[in-house]
Short mmCIF file of C-alpha atoms in Angstrom, two decimals:
data_model
loop_
_atom_site.label_atom_id
_atom_site.label_comp_id
_atom_site.label_asym_id
_atom_site.label_seq_id
_atom_site.Cartn_x
_atom_site.Cartn_y
_atom_site.Cartn_z
CA MET A 47 2.48 18.14 -62.37
CA ILE A 48 5.04 17.73 -59.59
CA GLY A 49 8.65 17.26 -60.70
CA SER A 50 10.91 14.55 -59.35
CA ARG A 51 12.94 17.07 -57.32
CA SER A 52 9.77 18.47 -55.74
CA MET A 53 8.48 14.96 -55.12
CA MET A 54 11.69 14.04 -53.31
CA LEU A 55 11.42 17.17 -51.18
CA LEU A 56 7.83 16.32 -50.23
CA LEU A 57 8.79 12.76 -49.40
CA SER A 58 11.65 14.00 -47.22
CA VAL A 59 9.35 16.39 -45.39
CA GLY A 60 6.81 13.60 -44.92
CA ILE A 61 9.42 11.23 -43.59
CA LEU A 62 10.70 13.88 -41.16
CA ALA A 63 7.14 14.59 -40.03
CA CYS A 64 6.53 10.92 -39.37
CA LEU A 65 9.82 10.64 -37.49
CA GLY A 66 8.87 13.71 -35.48
CA ALA A 67 5.52 12.22 -34.60
CA PHE A 68 7.23 8.98 -33.64
CA MET A 69 9.69 10.83 -31.45
CA VAL A 70 6.85 12.67 -29.69
CA VAL A 71 4.99 9.44 -29.06
CA GLU A 72 8.12 7.66 -27.84
CA ALA A 73 9.43 10.56 -25.74
CA GLU A 74 10.32 9.65 -22.16
CA ASP A 75 7.62 10.18 -19.58
CA PRO A 76 7.74 13.44 -17.57
CA TYR A 77 9.98 13.80 -14.53
CA ILE A 78 9.14 15.22 -11.11
CA TYR A 79 12.10 16.14 -8.87
CA LEU A 80 11.70 16.41 -5.10
CA THR A 81 13.98 16.75 -2.09
CA TRP A 82 12.67 15.46 1.23
CA VAL A 83 14.59 16.15 4.43
CA VAL A 84 13.76 13.80 7.32
CA THR A 85 14.15 15.34 10.79
CA TYR A 86 12.80 15.15 14.29
CA GLY A 87 10.46 17.86 15.52
CA THR A 88 8.03 18.51 18.34
CA ILE A 89 4.41 17.63 17.63
CA ALA A 90 1.36 17.30 19.89
CA PRO A 91 -1.43 15.49 18.02
CA LEU A 92 -3.07 14.35 21.28
CA GLY A 93 -2.25 17.50 23.25
CA LYS A 94 0.98 16.17 24.76
CA PRO A 95 4.27 17.35 23.16
CA GLN A 96 6.29 14.47 21.75
CA GLN A 97 9.07 13.87 19.28
CA GLY A 98 7.76 13.28 15.76
CA ILE A 99 9.38 12.39 12.45
CA LEU A 100 8.89 15.23 9.97
CA ILE A 101 9.47 15.47 6.23
CA ASN A 102 10.43 18.96 5.14
CA GLY A 103 9.22 20.12 8.54
CA LEU A 104 5.72 18.70 8.02
CA PHE A 105 3.61 16.21 9.98
CA PRO A 106 2.08 14.43 8.15
CA GLY A 107 4.58 14.67 5.31
CA PRO A 108 3.97 16.43 1.97
CA ARG A 109 1.35 14.96 -0.34
CA LEU A 110 2.82 13.50 -3.52
CA ASP A 111 0.66 14.32 -6.56
CA CYS A 112 1.66 12.78 -9.89
CA THR A 113 0.22 11.36 -13.10
CA THR A 114 0.33 7.85 -14.55
CA ASN A 115 3.81 6.96 -15.86
CA ASN A 116 5.54 9.97 -14.31
CA ASN A 117 9.13 9.40 -13.19
CA VAL A 118 9.24 10.63 -9.60
CA ILE A 119 12.78 11.37 -8.42
CA ILE A 120 12.91 11.87 -4.63
CA ASN A 121 16.17 12.64 -2.86
CA VAL A 122 15.62 11.58 0.76
CA ILE A 123 18.09 13.13 3.21
CA ASN A 124 18.21 11.38 6.59
CA LYS A 125 18.83 13.80 9.45
CA ILE A 126 17.54 11.63 12.29
CA ASP A 127 19.82 9.52 14.50
CA GLN A 128 18.84 6.11 13.08
CA PRO A 129 19.04 4.40 9.67
CA PHE A 130 15.88 5.13 7.70
CA LEU A 131 13.90 4.05 4.64
CA LEU A 132 10.63 5.09 3.03
CA THR A 133 8.40 2.55 1.32
CA TRP A 134 5.68 3.33 -1.25
CA ASN A 135 2.60 1.40 -0.21
CA GLY A 136 0.82 0.05 -3.29
CA ILE A 137 3.27 1.46 -5.85
CA LYS A 138 4.36 -1.41 -8.11
CA ASN A 139 7.78 -0.04 -9.12
CA ARG A 140 7.57 -2.25 -12.18
CA LYS A 141 10.79 -4.16 -12.92
CA SER A 142 12.53 -2.36 -10.06
CA SER A 143 12.15 -3.81 -6.57
CA TRP A 144 15.35 -1.81 -5.96
CA GLN A 145 13.07 1.15 -5.22
CA ASP A 146 10.66 -0.57 -2.81
CA GLY A 147 12.35 0.80 0.29
CA THR A 148 12.34 -2.21 2.61
CA LEU A 149 15.26 -3.93 4.33
CA GLY A 150 14.91 -6.91 2.00
CA THR A 151 15.53 -4.73 -1.05
CA ASN A 152 17.52 -1.71 0.15
CA CYS A 153 20.29 -0.88 2.59
CA PRO A 154 18.93 1.72 5.00
CA ILE A 155 20.00 5.35 4.64
CA PRO A 156 22.54 6.02 7.43
CA PRO A 157 22.19 9.16 9.56
CA GLY A 158 23.57 12.15 7.71
CA ARG A 159 23.39 10.41 4.31
CA SER A 160 20.90 10.48 1.46
CA PHE A 161 19.43 8.19 -1.15
CA THR A 162 17.61 9.14 -4.33
CA TYR A 163 14.59 7.01 -5.19
CA HIS A 164 13.42 6.71 -8.78
CA VAL A 165 9.75 5.82 -8.42
CA GLN A 166 7.97 5.21 -11.72
CA VAL A 167 4.21 5.11 -11.25
CA LYS A 168 3.80 3.06 -14.41
CA ASP A 169 0.32 1.96 -15.45
CA GLN A 170 -1.24 3.00 -12.13
CA ILE A 171 -3.94 5.37 -10.97
CA GLY A 172 -5.50 5.91 -7.59
CA THR A 173 -4.89 6.48 -3.90
CA PHE A 174 -1.72 5.35 -2.12
CA MET A 175 0.60 6.37 0.71
CA TYR A 176 4.22 6.31 1.81
CA PHE A 177 5.66 5.71 5.26
CA PRO A 178 8.88 4.58 7.00
CA SER A 179 9.54 0.85 6.75
CA THR A 180 12.40 0.70 9.26
CA GLN A 181 12.06 -0.24 12.93
CA MET A 182 8.96 1.40 14.50
CA HIS A 183 9.49 4.78 12.83
CA LYS A 184 5.96 4.75 11.46
CA ALA A 185 4.71 5.27 15.02
CA SER A 186 6.26 8.76 15.04
CA GLY A 187 5.21 9.99 11.60
CA GLY A 188 7.12 10.22 8.33
CA PHE A 189 4.00 9.24 6.38
CA GLY A 190 1.97 10.99 3.69
CA GLY A 191 -0.49 10.51 0.85
CA ILE A 192 0.18 9.67 -2.80
CA ASN A 193 -2.37 10.56 -5.48
CA ILE A 194 -1.81 9.21 -8.99
CA TYR A 195 -4.06 10.92 -11.52
CA SER A 196 -5.11 9.49 -14.87
CA ARG A 197 -3.59 10.98 -18.02
CA ALA A 198 -5.88 13.44 -19.78
CA ARG A 199 -6.42 11.13 -22.75
CA ILE A 200 -7.56 8.22 -20.54
CA PRO A 201 -11.14 8.80 -19.32
CA VAL A 202 -12.22 8.05 -15.77
CA PRO A 203 -15.74 6.74 -15.06
CA TYR A 204 -16.99 9.88 -13.32
CA ALA A 205 -17.09 13.62 -13.89
CA LYS A 206 -14.05 15.56 -12.76
CA PRO A 207 -14.49 16.45 -9.06
CA SER A 208 -14.37 20.08 -7.96
CA GLY A 209 -11.65 19.27 -5.43
CA ASP A 210 -9.57 16.50 -3.96
CA PHE A 211 -8.91 15.83 -0.25
CA HIS A 212 -6.68 13.06 1.07
CA LEU A 213 -7.44 12.05 4.67
CA LEU A 214 -4.77 10.06 6.51
CA LEU A 215 -6.48 8.07 9.27
CA GLY A 216 -4.66 6.16 11.95
CA ASP A 217 -4.27 5.15 15.56
CA TRP A 218 -1.67 6.99 17.64
CA TYR A 219 0.42 6.65 20.80
CA LYS A 220 1.67 9.47 23.00
CA ALA A 221 4.88 7.49 23.39
CA GLY A 222 7.28 7.74 20.45
CA HIS A 223 8.73 5.01 18.28
CA LYS A 224 11.78 4.40 20.51
CA THR A 225 9.64 3.77 23.60
CA LEU A 226 7.25 1.50 21.69
CA GLN A 227 10.17 -0.38 20.19
CA ARG A 228 11.71 -0.99 23.62
CA THR A 229 8.39 -2.41 24.79
CA LEU A 230 8.27 -4.87 21.90
CA ASP A 231 11.95 -5.75 22.25
CA SER A 232 11.34 -6.60 25.89
CA GLY A 233 8.82 -9.24 24.87
CA ARG A 234 5.70 -7.31 25.84
CA LYS A 235 2.72 -6.27 23.73
CA LEU A 236 1.89 -2.64 23.12
CA ALA A 237 -0.89 -1.11 25.19
CA PHE A 238 -4.12 0.03 23.55
CA PRO A 239 -3.55 3.16 21.38
CA ASP A 240 -4.12 6.57 22.98
CA GLY A 241 -6.24 7.99 20.16
CA LEU A 242 -7.08 8.30 16.48
CA LEU A 243 -5.86 11.00 14.11
CA ILE A 244 -7.15 12.53 10.90
CA ASN A 245 -4.29 14.25 9.07
CA GLY A 246 -2.31 14.52 12.27
CA LYS A 247 -5.10 15.89 14.46
CA ASN A 248 -7.48 14.22 16.88
CA LYS A 249 -10.11 16.97 16.63
CA GLY A 250 -10.94 20.00 14.56
CA ILE A 251 -9.65 19.19 11.06
CA LYS A 252 -11.75 21.15 8.51
CA PHE A 253 -12.46 20.73 4.81
CA THR A 254 -14.41 23.33 2.87
CA GLY A 255 -16.41 22.93 -0.35
CA ASP A 256 -19.00 24.80 -2.38
CA PRO A 257 -22.67 23.82 -2.19
CA GLY A 258 -23.90 21.65 -5.04
CA LYS A 259 -20.41 20.52 -6.05
CA THR A 260 -18.90 17.06 -5.83
CA TYR A 261 -15.54 16.36 -4.20
CA MET A 262 -13.22 13.38 -4.10
CA ILE A 263 -12.22 12.29 -0.62
CA ARG A 264 -9.35 9.82 -0.45
CA LEU A 265 -9.02 7.72 2.69
CA SER A 266 -5.84 5.93 3.80
CA ASN A 267 -5.30 4.02 7.03
CA VAL A 268 -1.71 4.88 8.01
CA GLY A 269 -2.04 3.54 11.55
CA LEU A 270 -0.19 0.78 13.34
CA SER A 271 -2.86 -1.78 14.17
CA THR A 272 -6.45 -0.51 14.20
CA SER A 273 -9.15 -0.83 11.55
CA ILE A 274 -11.21 2.36 11.22
CA ASN A 275 -14.76 3.21 10.18
CA PHE A 276 -15.29 6.58 8.44
CA ARG A 277 -18.51 8.55 7.86
CA ILE A 278 -19.78 12.09 7.21
CA GLN A 279 -22.85 13.48 8.94
CA GLY A 280 -25.83 13.75 6.56
CA HIS A 281 -23.86 12.74 3.43
CA LYS A 282 -23.54 9.60 1.33
CA MET A 283 -20.22 8.37 -0.04
CA LYS A 284 -19.93 6.86 -3.51
CA LEU A 285 -17.01 4.46 -3.73
CA VAL A 286 -15.16 4.92 -7.06
CA GLU A 287 -11.65 3.57 -6.48
CA MET A 288 -9.98 1.15 -4.12
CA GLY A 289 -6.45 -0.20 -4.10
CA GLY A 290 -5.61 1.63 -7.32
CA SER A 291 -8.51 0.25 -9.36
CA HIS A 292 -11.92 1.65 -10.38
CA THR A 293 -14.86 0.03 -8.60
CA ILE A 294 -18.55 -0.37 -9.26
CA GLN A 295 -19.95 2.90 -7.93
CA THR A 296 -21.89 1.86 -4.86
CA THR A 297 -23.10 4.33 -2.23
CA TYR A 298 -22.33 3.83 1.48
CA ASP A 299 -23.21 5.59 4.75
CA SER A 300 -19.89 4.53 6.27
CA LEU A 301 -16.82 2.57 5.20
CA ASP A 302 -14.32 0.32 6.96
CA ILE A 303 -10.69 1.04 6.08
CA HIS A 304 -8.26 -1.55 7.39
CA VAL A 305 -4.61 -0.94 8.22
CA GLY A 306 -2.60 -0.17 5.08
CA GLN A 307 -5.63 0.21 2.83
CA SER A 308 -6.62 3.20 0.67
CA LEU A 309 -9.79 4.06 -1.23
CA ALA A 310 -11.55 7.06 -2.77
CA VAL A 311 -15.15 8.25 -2.60
CA LEU A 312 -17.18 11.03 -4.20
CA VAL A 313 -19.24 13.24 -1.89
CA THR A 314 -21.77 15.78 -3.19
CA LEU A 315 -22.52 18.79 -1.01
CA ASN A 316 -26.29 18.59 -1.52
CA GLN A 317 -27.49 19.39 2.00
CA GLN A 318 -28.43 22.60 3.79
CA ALA A 319 -25.54 25.07 4.09
CA ARG A 320 -23.84 24.47 7.46
CA ASP A 321 -20.97 22.51 8.98
CA TYR A 322 -21.18 18.71 9.27
CA PHE A 323 -19.24 16.31 11.46
CA ILE A 324 -16.78 13.86 9.95
CA VAL A 325 -16.00 10.89 12.19
CA ALA A 326 -13.38 8.17 12.30
CA SER A 327 -13.79 5.45 14.94
CA SER A 328 -11.95 2.27 15.81
CA ARG A 329 -13.28 -1.11 14.70
CA PHE A 330 -13.11 -4.49 16.47
CA THR A 331 -12.07 -2.88 19.76
CA SER A 332 -13.88 -3.04 23.10
CA ASN A 333 -12.87 0.54 23.86
CA VAL A 334 -13.86 2.78 20.96
CA LEU A 335 -11.47 5.53 19.89
CA THR A 336 -12.92 8.47 17.95
CA SER A 337 -11.51 11.36 15.92
CA THR A 338 -13.74 14.15 14.62
CA GLY A 339 -13.52 16.99 12.15
CA TYR A 340 -15.78 19.09 9.96
CA LEU A 341 -17.01 19.29 6.40
CA ARG A 342 -17.84 22.96 5.92
CA TYR A 343 -20.01 24.46 3.20
CA SER A 344 -18.30 27.62 1.92
CA ASN A 345 -21.46 29.69 2.54
CA SER A 346 -22.03 28.26 6.02
CA ASN A 347 -22.41 30.31 9.15
CA VAL A 348 -23.89 27.47 11.21
CA ARG A 349 -21.74 25.20 13.33
CA ALA A 350 -22.09 21.42 13.25
CA SER A 351 -24.59 20.18 15.79
CA GLY A 352 -26.54 17.13 16.79
CA ALA A 353 -25.32 13.63 17.52
CA LEU A 354 -22.23 12.31 15.75
CA PRO A 355 -23.23 10.01 12.87
CA ALA A 356 -23.36 6.44 14.09
CA GLY A 357 -21.27 3.71 12.55
CA PRO A 358 -21.61 -0.05 12.89
CA ARG A 359 -21.27 -1.65 16.30
CA ALA A 360 -17.52 -1.65 16.98
CA THR A 361 -17.25 -5.41 17.45
CA ASP A 362 -19.59 -6.36 14.58
CA VAL A 363 -17.49 -8.46 12.21
CA THR A 364 -20.44 -9.67 10.13
CA TRP A 365 -21.25 -6.10 9.05
CA SER A 366 -17.70 -5.59 7.82
CA VAL A 367 -17.59 -8.91 5.95
CA LYS A 368 -20.86 -8.08 4.19
CA GLN A 369 -19.52 -4.70 3.13
CA ALA A 370 -16.25 -6.19 1.88
CA ARG A 371 -18.16 -8.67 -0.27
CA SER A 372 -20.07 -5.79 -1.86
CA PHE A 373 -16.92 -4.30 -3.42
CA ARG A 374 -16.66 -5.05 -7.14
CA SER A 375 -14.35 -4.12 -9.99
CA ASN A 376 -15.70 -1.78 -12.65
CA LEU A 377 -15.18 -3.92 -15.75
CA THR A 378 -16.24 -1.17 -18.16
CA ALA A 379 -13.85 1.52 -16.90
CA SER A 380 -10.60 2.34 -18.66
CA ALA A 381 -7.43 1.17 -16.99
CA ALA A 382 -4.36 3.35 -16.54
CA ARG A 383 -3.58 2.79 -20.22
CA PRO A 384 -5.72 1.81 -23.21
CA ASN A 385 -5.70 -1.72 -24.58
CA PRO A 386 -3.13 -3.21 -22.20
CA GLN A 387 -1.08 -5.96 -23.83
CA GLY A 388 -1.74 -9.44 -22.59
CA THR A 389 -5.24 -8.64 -21.38
CA TYR A 390 -7.09 -11.67 -20.01
CA HIS A 391 -9.86 -12.41 -17.55
CA TYR A 392 -8.55 -13.71 -14.25
CA GLY A 393 -11.42 -16.16 -13.85
CA THR A 394 -10.24 -18.16 -16.85
CA LYS A 395 -6.60 -18.60 -15.78
CA LYS A 396 -5.25 -21.92 -14.55
CA ILE A 397 -3.72 -21.77 -11.08
CA ALA A 398 -0.04 -22.75 -11.20
CA LYS A 399 0.54 -22.85 -7.44
CA THR A 400 -1.46 -22.62 -4.20
CA ILE A 401 0.24 -21.12 -1.15
CA GLN A 402 -1.38 -21.32 2.27
CA LEU A 403 -0.19 -18.81 4.86
CA SER A 404 -1.16 -18.92 8.52
CA ASN A 405 -0.36 -16.19 11.04
CA SER A 406 0.46 -16.95 14.66
CA GLU A 407 1.64 -15.41 17.91
CA ALA A 408 4.50 -17.25 19.58
CA LYS A 409 7.20 -17.18 22.22
CA ILE A 410 10.72 -17.73 20.91
CA ASN A 411 13.60 -17.74 23.39
CA GLY A 412 11.09 -16.53 25.95
CA ARG A 413 10.10 -13.41 24.03
CA LEU A 414 7.03 -12.39 22.05
CA ARG A 415 7.29 -12.98 18.31
CA TYR A 416 4.88 -13.30 15.40
CA ALA A 417 5.20 -15.83 12.61
CA ILE A 418 3.96 -17.03 9.23
CA ASN A 419 3.71 -20.81 8.98
CA GLY A 420 5.84 -21.14 12.08
CA MET A 421 8.64 -18.89 10.79
CA SER A 422 9.37 -15.52 12.39
CA TYR A 423 11.32 -13.33 9.98
CA VAL A 424 14.75 -11.95 10.85
CA ASN A 425 16.38 -9.35 8.60
CA PRO A 426 19.86 -10.41 7.50
CA SER A 427 22.60 -7.77 7.42
CA THR A 428 22.65 -8.06 3.62
CA PRO A 429 19.39 -7.16 1.82
CA LEU A 430 17.96 -10.18 0.03
CA LYS A 431 17.84 -8.39 -3.31
CA LEU A 432 21.54 -7.52 -3.15
CA ALA A 433 22.43 -11.08 -2.17
CA ASP A 434 20.38 -12.40 -5.08
CA TRP A 435 21.88 -9.97 -7.61
CA PHE A 436 25.50 -10.55 -6.59
CA ASN A 437 25.02 -14.31 -5.98
CA ILE A 438 26.13 -13.98 -2.35
CA PRO A 439 25.63 -17.33 -0.57
CA GLY A 440 24.41 -17.85 2.96
CA VAL A 441 21.90 -14.99 3.10
CA PHE A 442 18.71 -16.88 2.22
CA ASN A 443 17.63 -20.25 0.91
CA LEU A 444 14.48 -20.81 -1.14
CA GLN A 445 14.03 -24.17 0.60
CA THR A 446 13.55 -22.46 3.99
CA PHE A 447 9.89 -21.79 3.33
CA ASN A 448 7.72 -24.82 3.90
CA LYS A 449 3.96 -24.39 3.85
CA ARG A 450 3.53 -27.45 6.09
CA ARG A 451 5.17 -25.66 9.01
CA ALA A 452 1.95 -23.95 10.07
CA THR A 453 1.53 -26.24 13.10
CA ALA A 454 5.24 -26.63 13.89
CA PRO A 455 6.88 -24.81 16.83
CA ALA A 456 7.77 -21.29 15.77
CA ARG A 457 11.41 -20.51 15.00
CA LEU A 458 13.47 -17.60 13.74
CA ALA A 459 14.16 -17.72 9.99
CA THR A 460 14.51 -15.68 6.80
CA PRO A 461 11.83 -17.26 4.59
CA VAL A 462 11.71 -16.47 0.87
CA ILE A 463 9.15 -18.00 -1.48
CA GLY A 464 10.39 -18.73 -5.00
CA ALA A 465 7.98 -18.29 -7.91
CA LEU A 466 8.40 -18.08 -11.67
CA LEU A 467 7.68 -14.88 -13.55
CA HIS A 468 4.11 -15.00 -14.92
CA ASP A 469 2.99 -17.76 -12.57
CA PHE A 470 -0.69 -17.41 -11.68
CA VAL A 471 -0.87 -18.08 -7.95
CA GLU A 472 -3.60 -18.66 -5.39
CA ILE A 473 -2.81 -17.52 -1.84
CA ILE A 474 -4.97 -18.48 1.12
CA PHE A 475 -4.49 -16.34 4.22
CA SER A 476 -5.68 -18.37 7.22
CA ASN A 477 -6.27 -16.57 10.52
CA THR A 478 -6.77 -18.85 13.52
CA GLU A 479 -6.54 -15.95 15.99
CA ASN A 480 -9.29 -13.78 17.44
CA THR A 481 -7.88 -10.53 16.03
CA ILE A 482 -8.29 -9.05 12.57
CA GLN A 483 -5.24 -9.29 10.30
CA SER A 484 -4.16 -7.13 7.36
CA TRP A 485 -1.75 -8.32 4.65
CA TYR A 486 0.20 -6.56 1.90
CA LEU A 487 2.21 -7.72 -1.10
CA ALA A 488 4.56 -5.22 -2.72
CA GLY A 489 4.99 -4.92 -6.47
CA ASN A 490 1.76 -6.68 -7.39
CA ASP A 491 -2.01 -6.38 -7.56
CA PHE A 492 -4.28 -9.29 -6.77
CA TRP A 493 -7.96 -10.19 -7.05
CA VAL A 494 -9.72 -10.70 -3.72
CA VAL A 495 -11.96 -13.63 -4.65
CA GLY A 496 -13.31 -14.89 -1.36
CA TYR A 497 -13.80 -14.58 2.41
CA GLY A 498 -14.97 -17.34 4.69
CA PRO A 499 -15.10 -18.53 8.31
CA LEU A 500 -13.08 -21.27 9.98
CA LYS A 501 -10.72 -23.40 7.90
CA TRP A 502 -10.35 -23.09 4.10
CA THR A 503 -10.78 -26.20 1.96
CA PRO A 504 -10.53 -26.61 -1.84
CA ALA A 505 -14.32 -26.92 -1.89
CA GLN A 506 -14.50 -23.19 -1.09
CA ARG A 507 -13.32 -22.37 -4.62
CA LYS A 508 -16.85 -22.89 -5.92
CA HIS A 509 -17.84 -19.80 -3.92
CA TYR A 510 -15.10 -17.55 -5.35
CA ASN A 511 -16.04 -14.42 -7.26
CA LEU A 512 -14.49 -15.21 -10.64
CA VAL A 513 -16.32 -12.43 -12.49
CA ASP A 514 -15.68 -8.98 -11.00
CA ALA A 515 -13.64 -9.37 -7.81
CA PRO A 516 -11.92 -6.18 -6.65
CA LEU A 517 -8.23 -5.62 -7.32
CA SER A 518 -6.08 -4.63 -4.36
CA TYR A 519 -2.62 -4.81 -2.80
CA THR A 520 -3.73 -4.98 0.87
CA ILE A 521 -6.38 -7.29 2.22
CA GLN A 522 -7.92 -7.97 5.63
CA VAL A 523 -8.46 -11.40 7.14
CA TYR A 524 -11.22 -11.53 9.73
CA PRO A 525 -10.89 -13.35 13.08
CA LYS A 526 -11.05 -17.15 12.82
CA SER A 527 -11.45 -16.82 9.05
CA TRP A 528 -9.68 -17.03 5.71
CA THR A 529 -9.28 -14.76 2.69
CA ALA A 530 -8.38 -16.01 -0.80
CA ILE A 531 -6.61 -14.02 -3.53
CA LEU A 532 -5.56 -14.78 -7.11
CA LEU A 533 -2.26 -13.26 -8.09
CA PRO A 534 -0.56 -12.82 -11.48
CA LEU A 535 3.17 -12.65 -10.72
CA ASP A 536 4.09 -10.42 -13.65
CA ASN A 537 6.65 -8.18 -11.92
CA LYS A 538 10.13 -9.63 -11.59
CA GLY A 539 11.98 -8.84 -8.38
CA MET A 540 12.17 -9.46 -4.63
CA TRP A 541 8.86 -8.39 -3.07
CA ASN A 542 7.86 -7.95 0.56
CA LEU A 543 4.80 -9.87 1.78
CA ARG A 544 4.05 -8.50 5.24
CA SER A 545 1.55 -7.96 7.96
CA GLN A 546 0.31 -4.38 7.87
CA ILE A 547 -0.25 -4.65 11.63
CA TRP A 548 3.05 -2.96 12.37
CA PRO A 549 3.97 -4.49 15.79
CA ARG A 550 3.42 -7.92 14.25
CA ARG A 551 5.53 -7.03 11.24
CA TYR A 552 8.29 -5.62 13.47
CA LEU A 553 8.37 -8.89 15.43
CA GLY A 554 8.63 -11.17 12.43
CA GLN A 555 5.33 -11.50 10.56
CA GLU A 556 6.67 -11.02 7.04
CA LEU A 557 8.53 -12.82 4.28
CA TYR A 558 9.67 -12.13 0.71
CA VAL A 559 8.58 -13.48 -2.65
CA LYS A 560 11.28 -13.88 -5.28
CA VAL A 561 9.67 -13.60 -8.72
CA TRP A 562 12.24 -14.65 -11.30
CA ASN A 563 13.26 -16.30 -14.53
CA ASN A 564 16.70 -17.31 -15.78
CA GLN A 565 16.98 -14.47 -18.28
CA ARG A 566 18.71 -11.24 -17.29
CA SER A 567 17.12 -8.64 -19.54
CA LEU A 568 15.99 -5.04 -19.26
CA TYR A 569 12.69 -6.20 -20.72
CA THR A 570 11.92 -8.01 -17.47
CA GLU A 571 14.00 -6.25 -14.80
CA TYR A 572 16.18 -3.16 -14.51
CA ASP A 573 19.82 -3.45 -13.46
CA ILE A 574 20.91 -2.41 -10.00
CA PRO A 575 20.82 1.41 -9.76
CA LYS A 576 24.16 3.19 -9.94
CA ASN A 577 23.37 4.97 -6.67
CA ALA A 578 22.47 1.81 -4.74
CA LEU A 579 23.68 1.79 -1.14
CA LEU A 580 25.72 -1.31 -0.33
CA CYS A 581 25.94 -2.94 3.08
CA GLY A 582 26.59 -6.29 4.72
CA LYS A 583 28.24 -8.84 2.45
CA ALA A 584 27.51 -6.61 -0.57
CA ARG A 585 29.80 -3.87 0.70
CA GLY A 586 32.59 -3.25 -1.80
CA LYS A 587 30.79 -4.93 -4.70
CA HIS A 588 30.93 -3.18 -8.08
CA VAL A 589 27.62 -1.65 -9.21
#
């Protein structure tokens, strides 16, 4: 029989054990510390030496590998001659638009100064990228891949690959960002790009794998304006993830990747041992740009030969639309965490607000500009998020945005859409132009529920995919067409909605979405970081 003293001791030990277990479960997520130095350096991706933007001496920049819920602390030191910011394409930065790295949320890092980002990849998995958001810096480099891996206890719907390659695809100019920026500032359009790159090279990039093994190949379009088709000679690609979400595993011969988009495929090396061509080519262009490389079997002693694998006809829009409609969410796969709170099916939610957005090219004060609903965005000297936090008047007005301005003469403005936290919103992107568009919304995922030609009407809702539409954060809108998304605004903050076609974004095709409620609480939004840079009317404010 156990005495009372012994019983008390056992109870104490048990309580301590339970507390210990609780402390382990509730321990803060792991931290990753990085220092990235941004400099100029000479590069020659198309054979001609030019000034590039390097991170830690690298072009492209270092790949960021992390795991769901890691805290990624990146000290960015700006050693170029212009203010600079990095943005994290597709990373939600939950409750912290302070870390988004755009001029609406952050003061730029002055030359010779630094800023430390705290990027929490909370409840996310998948393939992403980072790049400069300021001026036309993206045209000179400063970009890289982000891979967010699932935690070991959360299963993924495929066997662990034998390796992981991240291919950064994009169009490229021999002229640097300053020259391109002067062209746009003068009111002229950019010329056709000079070439395509795969991981900073136009030709000769190589990836090696063992025969019989399966590899993950991640594809990101980091370019300025050109959609790209990707394929591998003699090999099929099984799509498993797109926009940070698991997909139905469909096999493709080639895939379109639009500007700002990322996806991941599995490729099995099940062919004869040799080298095989990999090809990226431009889409929806009359002149076709091509970049080539090689997939090499580790036991190969035979060079790649034969014709390059053919993709779709460059100007064939119908092919691309059909492929886009084939993408589906994998409803049986685990998410980034088990049993997410508030789980619901998007097809059953009532739409609180419908927003129609129409892109346009315009002349304002005699110069080329691009607009959304007749408004061409101008960055104020004070970031919108700082103005909102410190209640600084005169920076923006939620009444500026008016969805009925689509046919009005274009004008310069600083449009901000106001929406309540947890609103369920429908956005219709209408493209009346003959060029393909690509759109991005920071801080949020959305369901891509429909594509269609000509003008959208409410009757089109009966054709929406309300069962297994893919989740994404970037979406293309085909020429003379519309794309519909459904969006749960569950991330409080000031979020950039922009064209991913970078010359259009630089010349005004963007706005911001303020997601808010009247409660200031750490449960819904983090306070301004202690290290926040202050500029404009926020200079001298107390953090």
